[in-house]
Tab-separated table of N, CA and C in Angstrom:
chain	number	residue	atom	x	y	z
T	1	CYS	N	32.321	23.837	40.914
T	1	CYS	CA	32.954	23.555	42.176
T	1	CYS	C	32.277	22.329	42.795
T	2	SER	N	33.039	21.327	43.148
T	2	SER	CA	32.470	20.130	43.769
T	2	SER	C	32.850	20.094	45.241
T	3	SER	N	31.941	19.573	46.032
T	3	SER	CA	32.237	19.454	47.453
T	3	SER	C	32.821	18.081	47.719
T	4	VAL	N	33.691	18.009	48.683
T	4	VAL	CA	34.345	16.759	49.037
T	4	VAL	C	33.749	16.266	50.345
T	5	LEU	N	33.326	15.012	50.356
T	5	LEU	CA	32.791	14.402	51.561
T	5	LEU	C	33.947	13.914	52.418
T	6	GLY	N	33.914	14.251	53.675
T	6	GLY	CA	34.916	13.767	54.603
T	6	GLY	C	34.242	13.048	55.755
T	7	PHE	N	35.024	12.350	56.544
T	7	PHE	CA	34.502	11.684	57.722
T	7	PHE	C	34.826	12.523	58.950
T	8	VAL	N	33.834	12.692	59.828
T	8	VAL	CA	34.031	13.439	61.064
T	8	VAL	C	34.170	12.502	62.265
T	9	GLU	N	33.870	11.210	62.067
T	9	GLU	CA	34.023	10.202	63.112
T	9	GLU	C	34.105	8.837	62.440
T	10	VAL	N	34.927	7.950	62.985
T	10	VAL	CA	35.020	6.578	62.481
T	10	VAL	C	35.031	5.608	63.655
T	11	ALA	N	34.622	4.372	63.382
T	11	ALA	CA	34.618	3.322	64.398
T	11	ALA	C	34.943	2.004	63.727
T	12	ALA	N	35.693	1.158	64.410
T	12	ALA	CA	36.069	-0.151	63.877
T	12	ALA	C	35.325	-1.250	64.619
T	13	GLY	N	34.698	-2.143	63.878
T	13	GLY	CA	34.017	-3.293	64.445
T	13	GLY	C	34.890	-4.527	64.314
T	14	GLY	N	34.278	-5.695	64.489
T	14	GLY	CA	35.031	-6.939	64.383
T	14	GLY	C	35.597	-7.171	62.995
T	15	ILE	N	34.766	-6.985	61.976
T	15	ILE	CA	35.202	-7.215	60.598
T	15	ILE	C	34.639	-6.158	59.643
T	16	HIS	N	34.236	-5.021	60.193
T	16	HIS	CA	33.739	-3.924	59.377
T	16	HIS	C	34.080	-2.601	60.047
T	17	SER	N	33.945	-1.526	59.291
T	17	SER	CA	34.207	-0.185	59.814
T	17	SER	C	33.033	0.719	59.489
T	18	ARG	N	32.872	1.762	60.321
T	18	ARG	CA	31.777	2.711	60.175
T	18	ARG	C	32.356	4.110	60.134
T	19	GLY	N	31.675	4.966	59.422
T	19	GLY	CA	32.080	6.356	59.380
T	19	GLY	C	30.870	7.266	59.413
T	20	LEU	N	31.043	8.415	60.013
T	20	LEU	CA	30.032	9.462	60.002
T	20	LEU	C	30.513	10.504	59.011
T	21	GLY	N	29.755	10.659	57.935
T	21	GLY	CA	30.140	11.613	56.900
T	21	GLY	C	29.878	13.042	57.313
T	22	SER	N	30.618	13.960	56.709
T	22	SER	CA	30.404	15.383	56.981
T	22	SER	C	29.019	15.831	56.515
T	23	ASP	N	28.331	14.974	55.755
T	23	ASP	CA	26.962	15.249	55.321
T	23	ASP	C	25.915	14.726	56.307
T	24	GLY	N	26.348	14.147	57.445
T	24	GLY	CA	25.427	13.621	58.445
T	24	GLY	C	24.901	12.236	58.142
T	25	ARG	N	25.371	11.625	57.067
T	25	ARG	CA	24.941	10.264	56.730
T	25	ARG	C	25.932	9.261	57.294
T	26	GLY	N	25.442	8.049	57.528
T	26	GLY	CA	26.293	6.969	57.981
T	26	GLY	C	26.841	6.201	56.796
T	27	TYR	N	28.080	5.751	56.909
T	27	TYR	CA	28.732	4.955	55.870
T	27	TYR	C	29.390	3.753	56.524
T	28	ALA	N	29.585	2.688	55.751
T	28	ALA	CA	30.224	1.488	56.286
T	28	ALA	C	30.941	0.742	55.173
T	29	TRP	N	31.916	-0.101	55.568
T	29	TRP	CA	32.641	-0.921	54.611
T	29	TRP	C	33.225	-2.113	55.334
T	30	GLY	N	33.548	-3.155	54.578
T	30	GLY	CA	34.113	-4.378	55.135
T	30	GLY	C	33.197	-5.569	54.911
T	31	ARG	N	33.339	-6.586	55.765
T	31	ARG	CA	32.474	-7.769	55.669
T	31	ARG	C	31.071	-7.400	56.092
T	32	ASN	N	30.117	-8.084	55.499
T	32	ASN	CA	28.706	-7.771	55.733
T	32	ASN	C	27.936	-9.049	56.048
T	33	THR	N	28.535	-9.930	56.815
T	33	THR	CA	28.017	-11.248	57.132
T	33	THR	C	26.574	-11.242	57.609
T	34	LEU	N	26.217	-10.309	58.497
T	34	LEU	CA	24.876	-10.254	59.080
T	34	LEU	C	24.165	-8.926	58.813
T	35	GLY	N	24.594	-8.219	57.777
T	35	GLY	CA	23.960	-6.951	57.444
T	35	GLY	C	24.502	-5.774	58.217
T	36	GLN	N	25.684	-5.920	58.834
T	36	GLN	CA	26.224	-4.863	59.695
T	36	GLN	C	26.625	-3.593	58.940
T	37	LEU	N	26.658	-3.637	57.613
T	37	LEU	CA	26.934	-2.407	56.869
T	37	LEU	C	25.702	-1.524	56.770
T	38	GLY	N	24.520	-2.122	56.929
T	38	GLY	CA	23.287	-1.343	56.968
T	38	GLY	C	22.781	-0.851	55.631
T	39	ASP	N	23.310	-1.407	54.537
T	39	ASP	CA	22.894	-0.948	53.207
T	39	ASP	C	21.786	-1.810	52.601
T	40	GLY	N	21.179	-2.684	53.400
T	40	GLY	CA	20.084	-3.516	52.923
T	40	GLY	C	20.523	-4.796	52.244
T	41	THR	N	21.841	-5.070	52.252
T	41	THR	CA	22.364	-6.278	51.602
T	41	THR	C	23.221	-7.067	52.587
T	42	TRP	N	23.698	-8.208	52.117
T	42	TRP	CA	24.682	-9.006	52.845
T	42	TRP	C	25.938	-9.133	51.988
T	43	VAL	N	26.206	-8.122	51.175
T	43	VAL	CA	27.337	-8.121	50.244
T	43	VAL	C	28.499	-7.365	50.874
T	44	ASN	N	29.685	-7.979	50.896
T	44	ASN	CA	30.877	-7.306	51.411
T	44	ASN	C	31.207	-6.102	50.538
T	45	GLN	N	31.770	-5.066	51.145
T	45	GLN	CA	32.112	-3.843	50.412
T	45	GLN	C	33.531	-3.412	50.765
T	46	SER	N	34.354	-3.173	49.747
T	46	SER	CA	35.724	-2.717	49.993
T	46	SER	C	35.836	-1.194	49.957
T	47	MET	N	34.731	-0.525	49.672
T	47	MET	CA	34.661	0.940	49.681
T	47	MET	C	33.434	1.337	50.508
T	48	PRO	N	33.441	2.519	51.110
T	48	PRO	CA	32.282	2.946	51.904
T	48	PRO	C	30.987	2.976	51.093
T	49	VAL	N	29.911	2.465	51.720
T	49	VAL	CA	28.562	2.544	51.157
T	49	VAL	C	27.687	3.247	52.177
T	50	ALA	N	26.672	3.938	51.680
T	50	ALA	CA	25.759	4.661	52.568
T	50	ALA	C	24.861	3.675	53.303
T	51	VAL	N	24.611	3.961	54.566
T	51	VAL	CA	23.668	3.184	55.356
T	51	VAL	C	22.290	3.383	54.746
T	52	GLY	N	21.460	2.338	54.818
T	52	GLY	CA	20.142	2.313	54.187
T	52	GLY	C	19.290	3.548	54.359
T	53	ASP	N	18.123	3.469	53.798
T	53	ASP	CA	17.199	4.596	53.694
T	53	ASP	C	16.621	4.980	55.048
T	54	VAL	N	17.370	5.773	55.781
T	54	VAL	CA	16.912	6.308	57.060
T	54	VAL	C	16.903	7.822	56.913
T	55	THR	N	15.780	8.421	57.178
T	55	THR	CA	15.681	9.876	57.052
T	55	THR	C	16.059	10.523	58.375
T	56	VAL	N	17.305	10.339	58.751
T	56	VAL	CA	17.815	10.901	59.994
T	56	VAL	C	19.232	11.395	59.744
T	57	THR	N	19.590	12.476	60.384
T	57	THR	CA	20.966	12.952	60.355
T	57	THR	C	21.670	12.325	61.547
T	58	PHE	N	22.800	11.671	61.295
T	58	PHE	CA	23.546	11.027	62.365
T	58	PHE	C	24.516	11.999	63.017
T	59	ALA	N	24.700	11.830	64.331
T	59	ALA	CA	25.628	12.653	65.102
T	59	ALA	C	26.737	11.813	65.719
T	60	GLY	N	26.649	10.482	65.597
T	60	GLY	CA	27.664	9.592	66.148
T	60	GLY	C	27.497	8.189	65.601
T	61	VAL	N	28.571	7.416	65.659
T	61	VAL	CA	28.554	6.035	65.177
T	61	VAL	C	29.309	5.134	66.139
T	62	ALA	N	28.993	3.853	66.096
T	62	ALA	CA	29.723	2.838	66.854
T	62	ALA	C	29.624	1.532	66.082
T	63	ALA	N	30.613	0.671	66.261
T	63	ALA	CA	30.629	-0.619	65.575
T	63	ALA	C	30.978	-1.717	66.564
T	64	GLY	N	30.117	-2.719	66.643
T	64	GLY	CA	30.376	-3.894	67.471
T	64	GLY	C	31.007	-4.991	66.631
T	65	ARG	N	31.004	-6.194	67.143
T	65	ARG	CA	31.612	-7.301	66.405
T	65	ARG	C	30.923	-7.502	65.067
T	66	LEU	N	29.595	-7.672	65.072
T	66	LEU	CA	28.832	-7.908	63.848
T	66	LEU	C	27.576	-7.048	63.799
T	67	HIS	N	27.601	-5.904	64.453
T	67	HIS	CA	26.468	-4.988	64.425
T	67	HIS	C	26.982	-3.552	64.473
T	68	SER	N	26.092	-2.622	64.180
T	68	SER	CA	26.463	-1.210	64.133
T	68	SER	C	25.403	-0.353	64.807
T	69	LEU	N	25.828	0.817	65.259
T	69	LEU	CA	24.922	1.797	65.868
T	69	LEU	C	25.096	3.148	65.190
T	70	GLY	N	24.006	3.878	65.120
T	70	GLY	CA	24.042	5.260	64.669
T	70	GLY	C	23.256	6.111	65.648
T	71	LEU	N	23.858	7.180	66.115
T	71	LEU	CA	23.193	8.119	67.015
T	71	LEU	C	22.595	9.229	66.168
T	72	GLY	N	21.275	9.350	66.205
T	72	GLY	CA	20.621	10.414	65.466
T	72	GLY	C	20.835	11.765	66.128
T	73	ALA	N	20.856	12.814	65.316
T	73	ALA	CA	21.003	14.163	65.855
T	73	ALA	C	19.841	14.514	66.781
T	74	ASP	N	18.753	13.755	66.693
T	74	ASP	CA	17.582	13.971	67.554
T	74	ASP	C	17.669	13.199	68.865
T	75	GLY	N	18.801	12.515	69.128
T	75	GLY	CA	18.985	11.790	70.379
T	75	GLY	C	18.441	10.381	70.386
T	76	ARG	N	17.915	9.915	69.246
T	76	ARG	CA	17.456	8.525	69.146
T	76	ARG	C	18.588	7.672	68.593
T	77	VAL	N	18.537	6.365	68.883
T	77	VAL	CA	19.597	5.450	68.465
T	77	VAL	C	19.032	4.425	67.477
T	78	TRP	N	19.813	4.168	66.450
T	78	TRP	CA	19.476	3.190	65.416
T	78	TRP	C	20.518	2.087	65.451
T	79	ALA	N	20.088	0.852	65.108
T	79	ALA	CA	21.007	-0.291	65.122
T	79	ALA	C	20.699	-1.204	63.940
T	80	TRP	N	21.713	-1.974	63.524
T	80	TRP	CA	21.522	-2.932	62.437
T	80	TRP	C	22.644	-3.966	62.469
T	81	GLY	N	22.394	-5.100	61.793
T	81	GLY	CA	23.380	-6.176	61.735
T	81	GLY	C	22.968	-7.363	62.581
T	82	GLY	N	23.963	-8.076	63.139
T	82	GLY	CA	23.727	-9.251	63.961
T	82	GLY	C	22.961	-8.918	65.222
T	83	ASN	N	22.138	-9.861	65.662
T	83	ASN	CA	21.255	-9.572	66.800
T	83	ASN	C	21.001	-10.813	67.645
T	84	ASN	N	21.896	-11.787	67.597
T	84	ASN	CA	21.650	-13.033	68.324
T	84	ASN	C	21.621	-12.871	69.841
T	85	PHE	N	22.106	-11.752	70.367
T	85	PHE	CA	22.065	-11.483	71.808
T	85	PHE	C	21.170	-10.289	72.136
T	86	GLY	N	20.394	-9.839	71.153
T	86	GLY	CA	19.537	-8.680	71.367
T	86	GLY	C	20.255	-7.353	71.246
T	87	GLN	N	21.440	-7.360	70.634
T	87	GLN	CA	22.246	-6.147	70.583
T	87	GLN	C	21.669	-5.028	69.715
T	88	LEU	N	20.604	-5.290	68.965
T	88	LEU	CA	19.967	-4.206	68.216
T	88	LEU	C	18.972	-3.430	69.072
T	89	GLY	N	18.598	-3.975	70.220
T	89	GLY	CA	17.735	-3.254	71.140
T	89	GLY	C	16.324	-3.018	70.644
T	90	ASP	N	15.897	-3.820	69.667
T	90	ASP	CA	14.555	-3.639	69.106
T	90	ASP	C	13.552	-4.640	69.659
T	91	GLY	N	13.912	-5.336	70.729
T	91	GLY	CA	13.006	-6.292	71.358
T	91	GLY	C	13.010	-7.663	70.715
T	92	THR	N	13.884	-7.884	69.723
T	92	THR	CA	13.958	-9.171	69.029
T	92	THR	C	15.393	-9.683	69.023
T	93	THR	N	15.581	-10.856	68.427
T	93	THR	CA	16.919	-11.383	68.169
T	93	THR	C	17.097	-11.652	66.674
T	94	ALA	N	16.337	-10.951	65.840
T	94	ALA	CA	16.426	-11.105	64.385
T	94	ALA	C	17.424	-10.107	63.816
T	95	GLU	N	18.330	-10.578	62.958
T	95	GLU	CA	19.282	-9.676	62.320
T	95	GLU	C	18.549	-8.725	61.372
T	96	GLN	N	19.149	-7.569	61.158
T	96	GLN	CA	18.552	-6.546	60.292
T	96	GLN	C	19.640	-5.965	59.398
T	97	ALA	N	19.383	-5.928	58.096
T	97	ALA	CA	20.353	-5.385	57.142
T	97	ALA	C	20.148	-3.888	56.910
T	98	GLU	N	19.142	-3.309	57.548
T	98	GLU	CA	18.908	-1.871	57.505
T	98	GLU	C	18.612	-1.395	58.926
T	99	PRO	N	18.836	-0.130	59.195
T	99	PRO	CA	18.649	0.388	60.557
T	99	PRO	C	17.236	0.208	61.103
T	100	VAL	N	17.180	-0.169	62.391
T	100	VAL	CA	15.926	-0.218	63.148
T	100	VAL	C	16.118	0.668	64.372
T	101	LEU	N	15.037	1.246	64.830
T	101	LEU	CA	15.085	2.134	65.985
T	101	LEU	C	15.229	1.318	67.266
T	102	VAL	N	16.200	1.683	68.102
T	102	VAL	CA	16.375	1.037	69.402
T	102	VAL	C	15.222	1.477	70.297
T	103	GLN	N	14.626	0.513	71.004
T	103	GLN	CA	13.535	0.833	71.933
T	103	GLN	C	14.065	1.684	73.083
T	104	ARG	N	13.195	2.442	73.707
T	104	ARG	CA	13.598	3.293	74.828
T	104	ARG	C	13.946	2.463	76.055
T	105	GLY	N	13.246	1.350	76.272
T	105	GLY	CA	13.517	0.544	77.457
T	105	GLY	C	13.459	1.391	78.717
T	106	ALA	N	14.541	1.376	79.515
T	106	ALA	CA	14.587	2.106	80.784
T	106	ALA	C	14.929	3.590	80.622
T	107	ILE	N	15.222	4.035	79.406
T	107	ILE	CA	15.547	5.450	79.197
T	107	ILE	C	14.264	6.265	79.367
T	108	PRO	N	14.245	7.199	80.310
T	108	PRO	CA	13.018	7.970	80.574
T	108	PRO	C	12.557	8.783	79.362
T	109	ALA	N	11.256	8.974	79.273
T	109	ALA	CA	10.685	9.810	78.219
T	109	ALA	C	11.300	11.205	78.298
T	110	GLY	N	11.588	11.777	77.164
T	110	GLY	CA	12.160	13.112	77.112
T	110	GLY	C	13.663	13.166	77.276
T	111	VAL	N	14.305	12.033	77.561
T	111	VAL	CA	15.756	11.973	77.725
T	111	VAL	C	16.354	11.462	76.415
T	112	GLY	N	17.304	12.203	75.870
T	112	GLY	CA	17.968	11.808	74.634
T	112	GLY	C	19.313	11.176	74.907
T	113	VAL	N	19.888	10.615	73.886
T	113	VAL	CA	21.211	9.997	73.975
T	113	VAL	C	22.235	10.960	73.398
T	114	VAL	N	23.409	11.059	74.053
T	114	VAL	CA	24.455	11.967	73.586
T	114	VAL	C	25.704	11.244	73.085
T	115	ARG	N	25.888	9.959	73.471
T	115	ARG	CA	27.035	9.169	72.991
T	115	ARG	C	26.644	7.703	72.911
T	116	VAL	N	27.271	6.994	71.973
T	116	VAL	CA	27.034	5.557	71.818
T	116	VAL	C	28.365	4.816	71.827
T	117	ALA	N	28.340	3.574	72.311
T	117	ALA	CA	29.509	2.692	72.275
T	117	ALA	C	29.016	1.269	72.053
T	118	ALA	N	29.762	0.507	71.269
T	118	ALA	CA	29.388	-0.879	70.969
T	118	ALA	C	30.510	-1.819	71.371
T	119	GLY	N	30.145	-2.887	72.070
T	119	GLY	CA	31.086	-3.949	72.406
T	119	GLY	C	30.876	-5.125	71.471
T	120	TRP	N	31.400	-6.264	71.858
T	120	TRP	CA	31.296	-7.441	71.021
T	120	TRP	C	29.831	-7.790	70.744
T	121	HIS	N	29.034	-7.952	71.783
T	121	HIS	CA	27.617	-8.290	71.652
T	121	HIS	C	26.730	-7.391	72.499
T	122	HIS	N	27.232	-6.246	72.932
T	122	HIS	CA	26.439	-5.356	73.772
T	122	HIS	C	26.698	-3.905	73.390
T	123	ASN	N	25.846	-3.025	73.894
T	123	ASN	CA	25.959	-1.600	73.607
T	123	ASN	C	25.734	-0.787	74.864
T	124	LEU	N	26.290	0.421	74.848
T	124	LEU	CA	26.106	1.386	75.921
T	124	LEU	C	25.750	2.730	75.302
T	125	VAL	N	24.910	3.472	75.991
T	125	VAL	CA	24.641	4.851	75.584
T	125	VAL	C	24.723	5.748	76.810
T	126	LEU	N	25.283	6.918	76.617
T	126	LEU	CA	25.292	7.960	77.634
T	126	LEU	C	24.127	8.876	77.298
T	127	ALA	N	23.217	9.030	78.244
T	127	ALA	CA	22.011	9.812	78.007
T	127	ALA	C	22.166	11.227	78.550
T	128	SER	N	21.280	12.107	78.101
T	128	SER	CA	21.336	13.505	78.519
T	128	SER	C	21.047	13.687	80.010
T	129	ASP	N	20.532	12.650	80.678
T	129	ASP	CA	20.318	12.724	82.123
T	129	ASP	C	21.568	12.323	82.903
T	130	GLY	N	22.693	12.082	82.204
T	130	GLY	CA	23.955	11.725	82.843
T	130	GLY	C	24.074	10.262	83.205
T	131	MET	N	23.069	9.475	82.863
T	131	MET	CA	23.084	8.053	83.176
T	131	MET	C	23.509	7.248	81.953
T	132	VAL	N	23.944	6.006	82.198
T	132	VAL	CA	24.313	5.086	81.126
T	132	VAL	C	23.300	3.956	81.091
T	133	TYR	N	22.911	3.586	79.885
T	133	TYR	CA	21.965	2.504	79.642
T	133	TYR	C	22.639	1.509	78.720
T	134	ALA	N	22.305	0.221	78.895
T	134	ALA	CA	22.979	-0.842	78.147
T	134	ALA	C	21.981	-1.915	77.721
T	135	TRP	N	22.345	-2.677	76.672
T	135	TRP	CA	21.507	-3.796	76.228
T	135	TRP	C	22.356	-4.761	75.412
T	136	GLY	N	21.818	-5.963	75.209
T	136	GLY	CA	22.496	-6.999	74.421
T	136	GLY	C	23.003	-8.120	75.290
T	137	GLY	N	24.104	-8.749	74.844
T	137	GLY	CA	24.704	-9.863	75.567
T	137	GLY	C	25.205	-9.433	76.930
T	138	ASN	N	25.085	-10.346	77.918
T	138	ASN	CA	25.421	-9.982	79.288
T	138	ASN	C	25.986	-11.172	80.058
T	139	GLY	N	26.520	-12.154	79.361
T	139	GLY	CA	27.021	-13.362	80.004
T	139	GLY	C	28.139	-13.127	81.004
T	140	SER	N	28.851	-12.021	80.876
T	140	SER	CA	29.920	-11.679	81.815
T	140	SER	C	29.542	-10.498	82.701
T	141	GLY	N	28.270	-10.108	82.674
T	141	GLY	CA	27.809	-8.982	83.466
T	141	GLY	C	28.166	-7.630	82.877
T	142	GLN	N	28.503	-7.589	81.591
T	142	GLN	CA	28.979	-6.356	80.970
T	142	GLN	C	27.933	-5.248	80.849
T	143	LEU	N	26.668	-5.551	81.114
T	143	LEU	CA	25.649	-4.497	81.068
T	143	LEU	C	25.585	-3.698	82.361
T	144	GLY	N	26.177	-4.218	83.430
T	144	GLY	CA	26.232	-3.475	84.684
T	144	GLY	C	24.904	-3.341	85.397
T	145	ASP	N	23.964	-4.251	85.105
T	145	ASP	CA	22.650	-4.176	85.760
T	145	ASP	C	22.518	-5.172	86.908
T	146	GLY	N	23.628	-5.783	87.310
T	146	GLY	CA	23.610	-6.720	88.431
T	146	GLY	C	23.164	-8.118	88.055
T	147	THR	N	23.008	-8.400	86.755
T	147	THR	CA	22.598	-9.728	86.293
T	147	THR	C	23.568	-10.221	85.222
T	148	VAL	N	23.332	-11.437	84.751
T	148	VAL	CA	24.031	-11.959	83.577
T	148	VAL	C	22.999	-12.359	82.525
T	149	SER	N	21.860	-11.679	82.523
T	149	SER	CA	20.775	-11.946	81.577
T	149	SER	C	20.883	-11.017	80.380
T	150	GLU	N	20.677	-11.586	79.186
T	150	GLU	CA	20.631	-10.762	77.982
T	150	GLU	C	19.472	-9.791	78.084
T	151	ARG	N	19.632	-8.624	77.497
T	151	ARG	CA	18.589	-7.604	77.511
T	151	ARG	C	18.301	-7.179	76.082
T	152	LEU	N	17.016	-7.226	75.701
T	152	LEU	CA	16.607	-6.900	74.336
T	152	LEU	C	16.261	-5.425	74.160
T	153	ALA	N	16.335	-4.654	75.226
T	153	ALA	CA	16.088	-3.209	75.221
T	153	ALA	C	16.944	-2.602	76.339
T	154	PRO	N	17.220	-1.317	76.280
T	154	PRO	CA	18.094	-0.682	77.270
T	154	PRO	C	17.633	-0.831	78.723
T	155	VAL	N	18.617	-1.110	79.593
T	155	VAL	CA	18.431	-1.140	81.041
T	155	VAL	C	19.445	-0.176	81.649
T	156	GLY	N	19.166	0.311	82.835
T	156	GLY	CA	20.084	1.232	83.502
T	156	GLY	C	21.274	0.520	84.102
T	157	VAL	N	22.453	1.122	83.951
T	157	VAL	CA	23.653	0.615	84.608
T	157	VAL	C	23.562	1.022	86.076
T	158	GLN	N	23.829	0.093	86.971
T	158	GLN	CA	23.637	0.294	88.410
T	158	GLN	C	24.964	0.481	89.140
T	159	GLY	N	24.889	0.935	90.388
T	159	GLY	CA	26.028	0.898	91.294
T	159	GLY	C	26.944	2.106	91.310
T	160	LEU	N	26.528	3.241	90.772
T	160	LEU	CA	27.378	4.430	90.865
T	160	LEU	C	27.393	4.952	92.296
T	161	PRO	N	28.527	5.453	92.753
T	161	PRO	CA	28.565	6.076	94.080
T	161	PRO	C	27.671	7.319	94.102
T	162	ALA	N	27.168	7.654	95.268
T	162	ALA	CA	26.330	8.853	95.422
T	162	ALA	C	27.094	10.078	94.935
T	163	GLY	N	26.435	10.936	94.175
T	163	GLY	CA	27.045	12.153	93.677
T	163	GLY	C	27.902	11.986	92.442
T	164	ALA	N	27.960	10.784	91.903
T	164	ALA	CA	28.775	10.549	90.708
T	164	ALA	C	27.869	10.416	89.490
T	165	GLY	N	28.405	10.751	88.352
T	165	GLY	CA	27.704	10.600	87.087
T	165	GLY	C	28.696	10.202	86.019
T	166	TRP	N	28.209	9.980	84.850
T	166	TRP	CA	29.050	9.528	83.738
T	166	TRP	C	29.471	10.714	82.881
T	167	THR	N	30.695	10.706	82.391
T	167	THR	CA	31.162	11.735	81.462
T	167	THR	C	31.591	11.144	80.137
T	168	ALA	N	31.950	9.869	80.113
T	168	ALA	CA	32.408	9.211	78.888
T	168	ALA	C	32.130	7.730	79.028
T	169	LEU	N	32.177	7.030	77.920
T	169	LEU	CA	31.996	5.584	77.995
T	169	LEU	C	32.719	4.906	76.851
T	170	ALA	N	33.006	3.623	77.037
T	170	ALA	CA	33.620	2.789	76.014
T	170	ALA	C	33.191	1.361	76.290
T	171	ALA	N	33.082	0.581	75.245
T	171	ALA	CA	32.700	-0.824	75.390
T	171	ALA	C	33.789	-1.685	74.779
T	172	GLY	N	34.147	-2.756	75.477
T	172	GLY	CA	35.152	-3.677	74.972
T	172	GLY	C	34.508	-4.948	74.457
T	173	GLY	N	35.322	-5.967	74.248
T	173	GLY	CA	34.822	-7.231	73.732
T	173	GLY	C	33.739	-7.826	74.601
T	174	LEU	N	34.083	-8.211	75.807
T	174	LEU	CA	33.108	-8.784	76.732
T	174	LEU	C	33.025	-7.988	78.024
T	175	GLY	N	33.608	-6.794	78.027
T	175	GLY	CA	33.605	-5.989	79.240
T	175	GLY	C	33.327	-4.538	78.938
T	176	THR	N	33.156	-3.763	79.997
T	176	THR	CA	32.850	-2.354	79.861
T	176	THR	C	33.643	-1.552	80.876
T	177	PRO	N	34.612	-0.734	80.422
T	177	PRO	CA	35.317	0.151	81.357
T	177	PRO	C	34.415	1.305	81.766
T	178	ARG	N	34.665	1.866	82.929
T	178	ARG	CA	33.809	2.950	83.449
T	178	ARG	C	34.636	4.200	83.719
T	179	ARG	N	34.057	5.349	83.409
T	179	ARG	CA	34.670	6.633	83.742
T	179	ARG	C	33.617	7.469	84.447
T	180	LEU	N	33.974	8.038	85.574
T	180	LEU	CA	33.031	8.796	86.389
T	180	LEU	C	33.437	10.257	86.479
T	181	ARG	N	32.475	11.085	86.818
T	181	ARG	CA	32.751	12.486	87.143
T	181	ARG	C	32.064	12.776	88.479
T	182	ALA	N	32.616	13.694	89.213
T	182	ALA	CA	31.963	14.115	90.459
T	182	ALA	C	30.853	15.087	90.112
T	183	ALA	N	29.774	15.019	90.866
T	183	ALA	CA	28.630	15.915	90.610
T	183	ALA	C	28.904	17.284	91.145
């Protein structure tokens, strides 16, 4: 008897796609210009390949224009691919062909991430404290921190009305739509 691997979540990037396998591993396919497939190469793939050697079970995936995110079941976030705007959140602007751990930045100690979203050059995460944190390109203010400065590690999204919190998130090309819940 053989088991069949299925996808429990998929995400489309600019020129690549990501999938979360029923085995908890990350998979990717498409163009691999800056290592966004995460398999340690820059070789395009027309079939899904496993994301590089990360000993983590993934619980979510997201795909940006030329980068990818994986949400670990432990609430930590991994990123790989293009990084010219700091979208990998590792404190650098160097591209990575294998997953690197996103720095905590403004995310408080002991707070995990429950959802991830990737835009063109930026990312958002919904944390277990009900807050949203963002990093990467910010030329249009898409990080929501009141600036247009790129961020190499997560910063808190500002300006929620009193008593409001986040329930969902999505990231677009150069913008970020917002969804709120009442406390």
